[in-house]
XYZ file of C-alpha atoms in Angstrom:
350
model
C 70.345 92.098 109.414
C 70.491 88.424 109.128
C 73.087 86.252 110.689
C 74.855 83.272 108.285
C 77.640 81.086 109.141
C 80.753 81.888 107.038
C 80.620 78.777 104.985
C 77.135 79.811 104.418
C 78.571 82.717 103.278
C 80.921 81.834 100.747
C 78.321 79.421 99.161
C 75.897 82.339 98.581
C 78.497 84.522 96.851
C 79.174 81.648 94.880
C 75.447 80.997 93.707
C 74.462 84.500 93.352
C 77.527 85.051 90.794
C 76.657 81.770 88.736
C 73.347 82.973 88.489
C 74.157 86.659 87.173
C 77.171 85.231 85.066
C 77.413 82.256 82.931
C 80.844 82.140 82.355
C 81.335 81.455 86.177
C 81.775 77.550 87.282
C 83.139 75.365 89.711
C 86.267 72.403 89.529
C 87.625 70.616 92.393
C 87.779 67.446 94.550
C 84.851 67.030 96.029
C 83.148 69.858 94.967
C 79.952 67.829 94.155
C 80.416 65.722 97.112
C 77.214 65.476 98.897
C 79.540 67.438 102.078
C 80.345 70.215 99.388
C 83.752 71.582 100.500
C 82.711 71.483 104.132
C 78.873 72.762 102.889
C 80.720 76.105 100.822
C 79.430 74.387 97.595
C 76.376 71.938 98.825
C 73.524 72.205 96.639
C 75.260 73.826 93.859
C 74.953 71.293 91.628
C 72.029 70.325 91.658
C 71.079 73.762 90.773
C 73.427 74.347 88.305
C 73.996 70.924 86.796
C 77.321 68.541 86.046
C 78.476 71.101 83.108
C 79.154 74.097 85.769
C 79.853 71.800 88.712
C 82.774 69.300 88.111
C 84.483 67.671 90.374
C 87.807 66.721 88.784
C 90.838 63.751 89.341
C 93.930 64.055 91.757
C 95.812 65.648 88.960
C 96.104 69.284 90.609
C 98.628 71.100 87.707
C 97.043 69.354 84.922
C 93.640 70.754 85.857
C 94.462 74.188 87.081
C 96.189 74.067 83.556
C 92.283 73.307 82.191
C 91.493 76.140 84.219
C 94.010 78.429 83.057
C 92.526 77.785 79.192
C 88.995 78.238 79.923
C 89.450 81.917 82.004
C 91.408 82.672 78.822
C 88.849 81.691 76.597
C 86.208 83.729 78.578
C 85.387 82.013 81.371
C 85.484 82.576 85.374
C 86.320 79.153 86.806
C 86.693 78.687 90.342
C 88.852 75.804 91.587
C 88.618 74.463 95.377
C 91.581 72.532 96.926
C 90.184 71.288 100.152
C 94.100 71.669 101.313
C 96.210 74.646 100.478
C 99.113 71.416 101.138
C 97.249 69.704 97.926
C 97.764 72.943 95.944
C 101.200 72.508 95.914
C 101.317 70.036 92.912
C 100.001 72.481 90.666
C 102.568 75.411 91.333
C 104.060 75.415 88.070
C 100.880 76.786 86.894
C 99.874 78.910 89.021
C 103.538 80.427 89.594
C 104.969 80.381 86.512
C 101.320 80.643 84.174
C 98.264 82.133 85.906
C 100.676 85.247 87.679
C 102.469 85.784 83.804
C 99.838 85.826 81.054
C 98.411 89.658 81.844
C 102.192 91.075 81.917
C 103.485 88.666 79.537
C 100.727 89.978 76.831
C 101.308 93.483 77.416
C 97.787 93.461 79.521
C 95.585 92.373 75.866
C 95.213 88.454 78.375
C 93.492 88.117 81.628
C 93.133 85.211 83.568
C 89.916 85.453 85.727
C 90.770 82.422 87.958
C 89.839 81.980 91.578
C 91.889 79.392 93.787
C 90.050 78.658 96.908
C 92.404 76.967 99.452
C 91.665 75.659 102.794
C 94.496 76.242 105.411
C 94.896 75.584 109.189
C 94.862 73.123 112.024
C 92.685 70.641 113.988
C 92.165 67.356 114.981
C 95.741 66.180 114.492
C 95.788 67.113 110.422
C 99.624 66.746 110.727
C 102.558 68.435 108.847
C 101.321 68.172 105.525
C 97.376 69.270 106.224
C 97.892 72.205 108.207
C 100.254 74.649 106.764
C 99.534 78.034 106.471
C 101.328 79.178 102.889
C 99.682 82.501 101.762
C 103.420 84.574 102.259
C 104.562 81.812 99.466
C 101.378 83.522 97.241
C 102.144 86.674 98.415
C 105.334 86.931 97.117
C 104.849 86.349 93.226
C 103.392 89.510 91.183
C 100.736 89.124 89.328
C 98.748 87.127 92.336
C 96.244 88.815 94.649
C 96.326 87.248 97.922
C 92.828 87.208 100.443
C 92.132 86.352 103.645
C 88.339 87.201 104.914
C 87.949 86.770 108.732
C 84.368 86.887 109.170
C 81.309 86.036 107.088
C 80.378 89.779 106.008
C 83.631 89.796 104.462
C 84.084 86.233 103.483
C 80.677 87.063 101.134
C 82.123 90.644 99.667
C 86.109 89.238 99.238
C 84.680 86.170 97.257
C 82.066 87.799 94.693
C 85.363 90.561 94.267
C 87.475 88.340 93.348
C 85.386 86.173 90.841
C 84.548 89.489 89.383
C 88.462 90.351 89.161
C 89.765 89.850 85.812
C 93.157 88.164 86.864
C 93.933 85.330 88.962
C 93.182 85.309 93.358
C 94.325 83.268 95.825
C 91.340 82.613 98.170
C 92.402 81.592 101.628
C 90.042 80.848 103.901
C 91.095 79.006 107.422
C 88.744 76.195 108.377
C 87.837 77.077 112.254
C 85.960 80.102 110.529
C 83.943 78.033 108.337
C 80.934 77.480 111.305
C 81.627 81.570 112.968
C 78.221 83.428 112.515
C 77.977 87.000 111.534
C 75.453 89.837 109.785
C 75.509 88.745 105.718
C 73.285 91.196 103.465
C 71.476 89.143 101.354
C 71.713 91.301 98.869
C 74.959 91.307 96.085
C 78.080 93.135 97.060
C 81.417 93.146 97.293
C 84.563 93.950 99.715
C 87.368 95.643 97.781
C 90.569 93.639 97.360
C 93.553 95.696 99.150
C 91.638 97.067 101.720
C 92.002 96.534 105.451
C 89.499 96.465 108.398
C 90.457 98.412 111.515
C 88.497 95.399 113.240
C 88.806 97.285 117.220
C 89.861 100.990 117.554
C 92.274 101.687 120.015
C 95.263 103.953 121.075
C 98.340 102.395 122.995
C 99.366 99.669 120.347
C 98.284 98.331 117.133
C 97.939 95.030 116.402
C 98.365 93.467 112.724
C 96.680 90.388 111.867
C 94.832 88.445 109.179
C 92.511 85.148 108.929
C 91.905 83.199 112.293
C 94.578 85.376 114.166
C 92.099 88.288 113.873
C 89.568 86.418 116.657
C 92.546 85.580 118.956
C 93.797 89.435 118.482
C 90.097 90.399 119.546
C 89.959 88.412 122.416
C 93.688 89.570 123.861
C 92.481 93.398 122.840
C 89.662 92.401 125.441
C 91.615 91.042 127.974
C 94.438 93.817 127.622
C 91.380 95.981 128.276
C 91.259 94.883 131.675
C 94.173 95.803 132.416
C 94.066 99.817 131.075
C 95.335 98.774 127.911
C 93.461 100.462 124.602
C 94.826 97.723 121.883
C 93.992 98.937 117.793
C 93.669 95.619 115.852
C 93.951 95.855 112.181
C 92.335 92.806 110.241
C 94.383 92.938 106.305
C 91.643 91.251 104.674
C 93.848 90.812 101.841
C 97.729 90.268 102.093
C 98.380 91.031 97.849
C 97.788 94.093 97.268
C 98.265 95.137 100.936
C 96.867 98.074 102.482
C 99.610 100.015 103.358
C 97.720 103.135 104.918
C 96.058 101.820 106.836
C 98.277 100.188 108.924
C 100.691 103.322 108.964
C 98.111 105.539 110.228
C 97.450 102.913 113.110
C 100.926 103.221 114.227
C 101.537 106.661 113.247
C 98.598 106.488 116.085
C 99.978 104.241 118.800
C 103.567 104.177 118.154
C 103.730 100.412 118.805
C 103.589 97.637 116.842
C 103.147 93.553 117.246
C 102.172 91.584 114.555
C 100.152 88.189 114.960
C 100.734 86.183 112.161
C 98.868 83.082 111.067
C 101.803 81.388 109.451
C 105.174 81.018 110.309
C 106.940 84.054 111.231
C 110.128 83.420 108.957
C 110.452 84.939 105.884
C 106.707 85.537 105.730
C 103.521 88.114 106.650
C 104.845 89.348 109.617
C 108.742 90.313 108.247
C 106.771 92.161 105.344
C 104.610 94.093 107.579
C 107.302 95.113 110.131
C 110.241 96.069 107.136
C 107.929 98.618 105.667
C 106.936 100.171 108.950
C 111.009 100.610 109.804
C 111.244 101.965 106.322
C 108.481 104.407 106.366
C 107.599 105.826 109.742
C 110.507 104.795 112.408
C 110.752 107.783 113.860
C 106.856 107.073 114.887
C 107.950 104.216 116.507
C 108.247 104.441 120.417
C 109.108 100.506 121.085
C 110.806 97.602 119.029
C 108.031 96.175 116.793
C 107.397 92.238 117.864
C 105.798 89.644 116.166
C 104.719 86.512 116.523
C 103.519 83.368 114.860
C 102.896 79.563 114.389
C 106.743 77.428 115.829
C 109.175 77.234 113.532
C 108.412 73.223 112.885
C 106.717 71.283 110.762
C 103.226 71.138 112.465
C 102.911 67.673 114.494
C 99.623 65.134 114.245
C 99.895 64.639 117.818
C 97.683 67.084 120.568
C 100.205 67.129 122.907
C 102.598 68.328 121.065
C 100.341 71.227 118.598
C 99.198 72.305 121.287
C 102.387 74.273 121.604
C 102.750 75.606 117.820
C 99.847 77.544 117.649
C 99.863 81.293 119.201
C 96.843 82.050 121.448
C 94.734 85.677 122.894
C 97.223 84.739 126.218
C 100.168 84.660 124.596
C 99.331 87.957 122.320
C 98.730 89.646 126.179
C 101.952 88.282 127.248
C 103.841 89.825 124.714
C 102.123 93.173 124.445
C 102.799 92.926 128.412
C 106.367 92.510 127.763
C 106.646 95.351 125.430
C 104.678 98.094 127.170
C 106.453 96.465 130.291
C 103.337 96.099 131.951
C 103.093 93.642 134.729
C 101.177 90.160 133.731
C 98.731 89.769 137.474
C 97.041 92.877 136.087
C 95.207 91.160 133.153
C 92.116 89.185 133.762
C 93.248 86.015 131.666
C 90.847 82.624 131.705
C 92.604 79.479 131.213
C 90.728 77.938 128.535
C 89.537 74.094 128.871
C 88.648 73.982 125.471
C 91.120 71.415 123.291
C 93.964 73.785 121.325
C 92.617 71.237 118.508
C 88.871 72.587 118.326
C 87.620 75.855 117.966
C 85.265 75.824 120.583
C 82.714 73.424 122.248
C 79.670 73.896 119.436
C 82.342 72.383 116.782
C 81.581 68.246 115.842
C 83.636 68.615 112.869
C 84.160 67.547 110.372
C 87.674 68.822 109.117
């Protein structure tokens, strides 16, 4: 199978459903740019012309309001915000319009809307470019929330939900936009409200979604070395969320940590651990931990992020602590590379 980079990925979903549908187009700032929403969209409109390829003013509610009438005229738009921090102007329709029409209409109104939004850190994007929002999404019915970690799924999770008749929240975290991985080139699609079990294992399952699945990976390696068999569960999609699977994990291992990509608060993480308490305690051998981004507004500066963001090391360190497991017995490499990169290959841009 052929290998694509995950932006590659996303911008082949996106062709292959404009060319089988019509109704399908693109809006956003800077969606025609030359740079294409870090390449996700290059090329697209030259292919597919200035009437299916917009890019559109700083005037986020007003336009996802434009968006709102086409999908309920027939049409499939897609809009990008190259920040999920920009999407916040336009909450009052997706909140309070988009999630409503299909319940409000007794299910006779769709809105087929995707909302791609780009979250996470790098290269000192500051408190209000690096937030990590999706438990704010999450939390409103009538919103589907995904979070593809690779490119294989990245592909499936987009062409699903452009084919969904009601409206998605698209996450995707930039670091993964240059990862490679095996794309068919052929058209399919990744069910919404499915997880992956991304590693099988059987001392202690790990819950995680987005970039936090890689870092999981890594500390399931490391914890490896020292006898422990780590399960890691990638969500995929946070709204509707795959409830099974994640009981069966722990029904497996008995203990639970979850990694989450945002803050820890009132988000992901408190969802995923409340309905394990509720539904399967008594499978429970150990508190369930979690653990997150700090509980600050994200700073610019590299000496200072460098602490906010949770890391394969620190995922060992608290798996150690809960299996009380001494730390010398895991092979752990200090990393050189900057917190602030992904790794070495990466010359940007964000």
């Amino acid at each position: 199978m052929r290998e694509l980079k995950y932006f590659e990925a996303l911008r082949e979903a996106t062709d292959q459903c404009m060319e089988r549908d019509s109704s399908v187009y693109l809006m956003g700032l800077g969606v025609p740019d030359p740079k294409g929403i870090f390449g996700t969209t290059a090329g697209l409109l030259k292919k597919y012309g200035k009437n299916r390829v917009l890019d559109m003013p700083t005037a986020e509610n007003g336009m996802t309001g434009v968006a709102i009438g086409t999908a309920l005229m027939g049409m499939r738009p897609i809009m990008t915000h190259q920040r999920v921090d920009f999407a916040l102007l336009a909450l009052e329709q997706i909140v309070n319009q988009a999630a409503k029409w299909y319940y409000m209409n007794d299910g006779q109104m769709h809105v087929p809307l995707v909302i791609r939004m780009i979250v996470g850190r790098g290269w000192g994007q500051g408190p209000q470019h690096a937030q990590s929002l999706e438990s704010w999404f999450a939390h409103i019915p009538g919103l589907k929330v995904v979070m593809p970690a690779n490119p294989y799924d990245a592909k499936g999770l987009m062409i699903s939900s452009i084919e969904d008749n009601n409206p998605v929240i698209f996450l995707e975290n930039r670091w993964l936009h240059n990862i490679y991985g095996d794309v068919p080139q052929e058209y399919y699609k990744v069910p919404i409200g499915k997880a992956r079990i991304a590693r099988e294992g059987r001392d202690l399952t790990i819950v995680t979604h987005s970039y936090m699945v890689l870092e999981s990976l890594r500390a399931a390696d490391i914890l490896a070395s020292g006898g422990i068999d780590a399960e890691v569960i990638d969500l995929r999609t946070l709204r509707p969320l795959d409830h099974t699977t994640v009981l069966d994990s722990v029904k497996k291992t008995g203990n639970l940590l979850v990694v989450d990509h945002g803050w820890i608060h009132y988000g992901v993480s408190a969802e995923i651990i409340a309905m394990v308490s509720e539904q399967i305690w008594d499978c429970l051998k150990s508190p369930p931990r979690r653990m997150g981004v700090a509980d600050v507004p994200i700073p610019s500066s590299r000496s200072l992020a460098q602490y906010c963001y949770p890391r394969s090391a620190d995922v060992v360190k608290m798996v150690a602590e809960m299996l009380h497991k001494p730390m010398d017995q895991f092979k752990i490499e200090i990393s050189e590379i900057p917190s602030d990169i992904p790794d070495r290959s990466f010359t940007g841009p964000f």
